[in-house]
C-alpha positions as a Markdown table, in Angstrom:
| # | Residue | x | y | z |
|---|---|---|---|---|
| 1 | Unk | -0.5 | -0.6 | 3.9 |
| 2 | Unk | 0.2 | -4.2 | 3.0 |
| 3 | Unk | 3.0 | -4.3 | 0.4 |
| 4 | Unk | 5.5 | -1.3 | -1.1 |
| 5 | Unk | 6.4 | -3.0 | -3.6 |
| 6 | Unk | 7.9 | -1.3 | -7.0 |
| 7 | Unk | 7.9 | -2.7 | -10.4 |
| 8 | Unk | 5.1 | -2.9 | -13.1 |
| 9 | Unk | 5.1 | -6.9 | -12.5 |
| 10 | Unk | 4.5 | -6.5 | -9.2 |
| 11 | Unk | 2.2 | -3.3 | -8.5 |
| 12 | Unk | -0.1 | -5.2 | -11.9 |
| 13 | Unk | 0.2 | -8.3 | -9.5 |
| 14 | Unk | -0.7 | -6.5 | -6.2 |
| 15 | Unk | -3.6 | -4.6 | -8.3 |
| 16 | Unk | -5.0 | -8.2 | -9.4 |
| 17 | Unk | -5.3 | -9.4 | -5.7 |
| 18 | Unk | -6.8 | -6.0 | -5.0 |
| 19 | Unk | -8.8 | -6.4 | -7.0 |
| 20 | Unk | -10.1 | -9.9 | -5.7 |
| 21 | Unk | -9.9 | -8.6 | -2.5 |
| 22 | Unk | -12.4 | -6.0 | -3.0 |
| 23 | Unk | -15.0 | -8.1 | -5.0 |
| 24 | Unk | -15.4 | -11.0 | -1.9 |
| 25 | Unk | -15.1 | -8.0 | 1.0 |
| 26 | Unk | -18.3 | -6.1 | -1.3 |
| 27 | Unk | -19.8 | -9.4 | -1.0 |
| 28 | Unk | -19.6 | -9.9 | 2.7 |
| 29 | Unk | -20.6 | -6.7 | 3.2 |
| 30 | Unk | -23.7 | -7.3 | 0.8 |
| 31 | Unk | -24.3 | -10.5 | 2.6 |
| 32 | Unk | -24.5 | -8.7 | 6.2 |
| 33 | Unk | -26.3 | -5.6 | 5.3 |
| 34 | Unk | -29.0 | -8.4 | 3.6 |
| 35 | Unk | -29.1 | -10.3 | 6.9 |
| 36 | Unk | -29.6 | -7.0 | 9.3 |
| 37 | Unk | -32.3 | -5.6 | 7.6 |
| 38 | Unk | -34.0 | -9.8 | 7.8 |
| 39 | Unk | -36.3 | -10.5 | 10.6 |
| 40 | Unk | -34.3 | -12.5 | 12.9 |
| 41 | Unk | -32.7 | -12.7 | 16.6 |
| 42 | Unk | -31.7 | -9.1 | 18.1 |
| 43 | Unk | -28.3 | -11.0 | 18.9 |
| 44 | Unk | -27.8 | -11.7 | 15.3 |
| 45 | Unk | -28.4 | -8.7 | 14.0 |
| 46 | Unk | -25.5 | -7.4 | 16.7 |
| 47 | Unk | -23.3 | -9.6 | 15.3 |
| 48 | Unk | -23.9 | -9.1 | 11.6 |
| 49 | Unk | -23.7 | -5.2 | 12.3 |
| 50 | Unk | -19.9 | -5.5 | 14.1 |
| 51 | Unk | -19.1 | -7.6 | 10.6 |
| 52 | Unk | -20.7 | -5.0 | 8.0 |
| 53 | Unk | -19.0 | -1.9 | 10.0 |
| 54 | Unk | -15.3 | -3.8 | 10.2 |
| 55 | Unk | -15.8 | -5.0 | 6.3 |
| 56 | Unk | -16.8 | -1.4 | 5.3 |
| 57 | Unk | -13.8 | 0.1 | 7.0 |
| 58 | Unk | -11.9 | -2.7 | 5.4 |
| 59 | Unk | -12.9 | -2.0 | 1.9 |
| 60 | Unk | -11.7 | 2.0 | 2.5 |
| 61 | Unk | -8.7 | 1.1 | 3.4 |
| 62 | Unk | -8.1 | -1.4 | 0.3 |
| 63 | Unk | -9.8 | 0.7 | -2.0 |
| 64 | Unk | -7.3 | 3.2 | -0.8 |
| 65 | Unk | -4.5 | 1.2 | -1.0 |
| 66 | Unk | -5.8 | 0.0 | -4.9 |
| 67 | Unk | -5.8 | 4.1 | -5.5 |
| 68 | Unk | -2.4 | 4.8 | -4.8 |
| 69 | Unk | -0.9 | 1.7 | -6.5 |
| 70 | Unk | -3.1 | 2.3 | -9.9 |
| 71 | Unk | -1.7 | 5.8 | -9.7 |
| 72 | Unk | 1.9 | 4.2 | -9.1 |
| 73 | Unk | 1.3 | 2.1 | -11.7 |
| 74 | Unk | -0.5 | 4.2 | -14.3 |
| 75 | Unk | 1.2 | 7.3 | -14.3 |
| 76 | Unk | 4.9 | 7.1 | -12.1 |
| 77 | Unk | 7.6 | 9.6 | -11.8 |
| 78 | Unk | 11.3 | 8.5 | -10.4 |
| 79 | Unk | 13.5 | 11.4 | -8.4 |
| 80 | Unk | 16.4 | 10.3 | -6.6 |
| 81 | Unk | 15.9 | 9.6 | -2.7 |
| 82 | Unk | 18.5 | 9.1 | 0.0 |
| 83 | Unk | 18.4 | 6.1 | 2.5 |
| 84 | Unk | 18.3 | 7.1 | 6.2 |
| 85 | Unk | 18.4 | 4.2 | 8.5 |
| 86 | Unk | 16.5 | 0.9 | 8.8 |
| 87 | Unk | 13.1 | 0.8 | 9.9 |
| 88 | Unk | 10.1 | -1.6 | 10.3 |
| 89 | Unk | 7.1 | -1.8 | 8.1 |
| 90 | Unk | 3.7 | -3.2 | 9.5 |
| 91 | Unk | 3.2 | -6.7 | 9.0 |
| 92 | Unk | 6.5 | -7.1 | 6.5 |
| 93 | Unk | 9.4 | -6.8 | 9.1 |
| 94 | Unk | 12.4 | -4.5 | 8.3 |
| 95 | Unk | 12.6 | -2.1 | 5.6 |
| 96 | Unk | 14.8 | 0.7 | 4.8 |
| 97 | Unk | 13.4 | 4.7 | 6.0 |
| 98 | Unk | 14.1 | 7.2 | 2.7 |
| 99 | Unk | 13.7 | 10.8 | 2.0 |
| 100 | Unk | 12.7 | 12.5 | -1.4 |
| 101 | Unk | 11.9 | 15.9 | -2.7 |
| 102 | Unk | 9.2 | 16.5 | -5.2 |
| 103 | Unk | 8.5 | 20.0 | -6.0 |
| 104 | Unk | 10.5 | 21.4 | -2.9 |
| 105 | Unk | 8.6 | 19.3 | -0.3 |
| 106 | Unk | 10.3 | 16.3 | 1.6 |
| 107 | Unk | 9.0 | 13.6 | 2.0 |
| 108 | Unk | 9.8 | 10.3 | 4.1 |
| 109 | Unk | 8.6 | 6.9 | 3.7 |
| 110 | Unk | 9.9 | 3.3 | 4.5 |
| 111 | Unk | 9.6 | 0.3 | 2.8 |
| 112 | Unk | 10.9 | -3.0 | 2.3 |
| 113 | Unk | 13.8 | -4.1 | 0.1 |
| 114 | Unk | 12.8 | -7.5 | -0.7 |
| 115 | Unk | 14.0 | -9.2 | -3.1 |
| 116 | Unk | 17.0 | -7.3 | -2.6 |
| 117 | Unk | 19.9 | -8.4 | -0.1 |
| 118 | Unk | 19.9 | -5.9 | 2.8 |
| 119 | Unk | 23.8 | -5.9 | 2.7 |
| 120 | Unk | 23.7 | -4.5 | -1.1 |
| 121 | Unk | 21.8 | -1.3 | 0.5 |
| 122 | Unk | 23.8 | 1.3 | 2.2 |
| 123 | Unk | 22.5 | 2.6 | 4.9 |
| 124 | Unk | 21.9 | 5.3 | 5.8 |
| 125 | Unk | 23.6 | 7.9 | 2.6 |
| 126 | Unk | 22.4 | 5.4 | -0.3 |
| 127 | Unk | 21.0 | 7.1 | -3.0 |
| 128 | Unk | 18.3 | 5.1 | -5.1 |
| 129 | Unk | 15.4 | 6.2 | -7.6 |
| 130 | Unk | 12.2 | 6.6 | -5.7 |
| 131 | Unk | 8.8 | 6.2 | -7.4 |
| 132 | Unk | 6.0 | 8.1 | -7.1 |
| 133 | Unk | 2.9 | 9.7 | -8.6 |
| 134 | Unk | 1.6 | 13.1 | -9.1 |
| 135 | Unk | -1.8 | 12.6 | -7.4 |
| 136 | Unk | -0.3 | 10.9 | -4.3 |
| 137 | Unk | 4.0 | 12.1 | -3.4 |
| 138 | Unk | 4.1 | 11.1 | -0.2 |
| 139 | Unk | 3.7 | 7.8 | -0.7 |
| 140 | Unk | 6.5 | 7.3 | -3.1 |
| 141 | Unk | 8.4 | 3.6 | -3.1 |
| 142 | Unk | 11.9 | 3.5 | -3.3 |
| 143 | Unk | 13.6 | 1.0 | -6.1 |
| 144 | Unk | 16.3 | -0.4 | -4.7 |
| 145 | Unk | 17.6 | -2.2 | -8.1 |
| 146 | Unk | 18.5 | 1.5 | -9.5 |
| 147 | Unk | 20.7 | 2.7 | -7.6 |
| 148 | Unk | 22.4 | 6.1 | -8.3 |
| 149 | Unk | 26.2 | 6.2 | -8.4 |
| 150 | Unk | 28.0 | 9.2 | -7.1 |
């Protein structure tokens, strides 16, 4: 969802401000629900109610998110993966579409290559390591600093 990012540093790094994350959305939400079920205007109990059901479908989706990079992070497999072509990845700009087989089923995923220089990544026919965990393969990230000669 909002980075694919790779390496221990960065997955420990993107787990930290998770992390953060989560604690001040629980908060907000905490903070809303308190001032719905408070005496007050009918209009401000609207509002406070469109603001505790977009925070609760926000905290899903970064707990979510948190999940699948603990497992990344925790317990990671590599296979090899083949690039395909360029595509774009929401909110990150252009990344680089891959495919990968873990225990016969394909999967595709894109992600971005930063830091990497796009012009070190063939595309498509590149053929990289691709990380990704038993409790979540289809949403395996693709390291593009171990690459696979052949």
């Amino acid at each position: 969802m909002l980075l694919n990012i790779v390496t221990d540093d960065e997955l420990l790094t993107s787990q930290v401000v998770k992390g953060i994350l989560l604690c001040l959305v629980a908060v907000g939400i905490v903070y809303n629900f308190l001032r719905i079920i408070r005496t007050g205007p009918a209009k401000r109990k609207i509002i406070n109610s469109v603001f505790f059901i977009i925070l609760s479908l926000a905290i899903v989706l970064i707990f979510n998110q948190y999940r699948i990079e603990d497992a990344l992070l925790k317990d990671s497999k590599y296979v090899p993966g083949k690039t395909i072509r360029f595509c774009n990845v929401f909110a990150l700009g252009q990344g680089v579409l891959f495919e990968y087989e873990v225990n016969g089923q394909t999967y595709r995923c894109c992600n971005t290559f930063h830091p990497v220089p796009v012009d070190s990544i063939p595309v498509p026919g590149g053929v990289f390591m691709v990380r990704y965990s038993l409790k979540f393969p289809a949403k395996g990230r693709m390291d593009f600093n171990k690459k696979i000669k052949g």
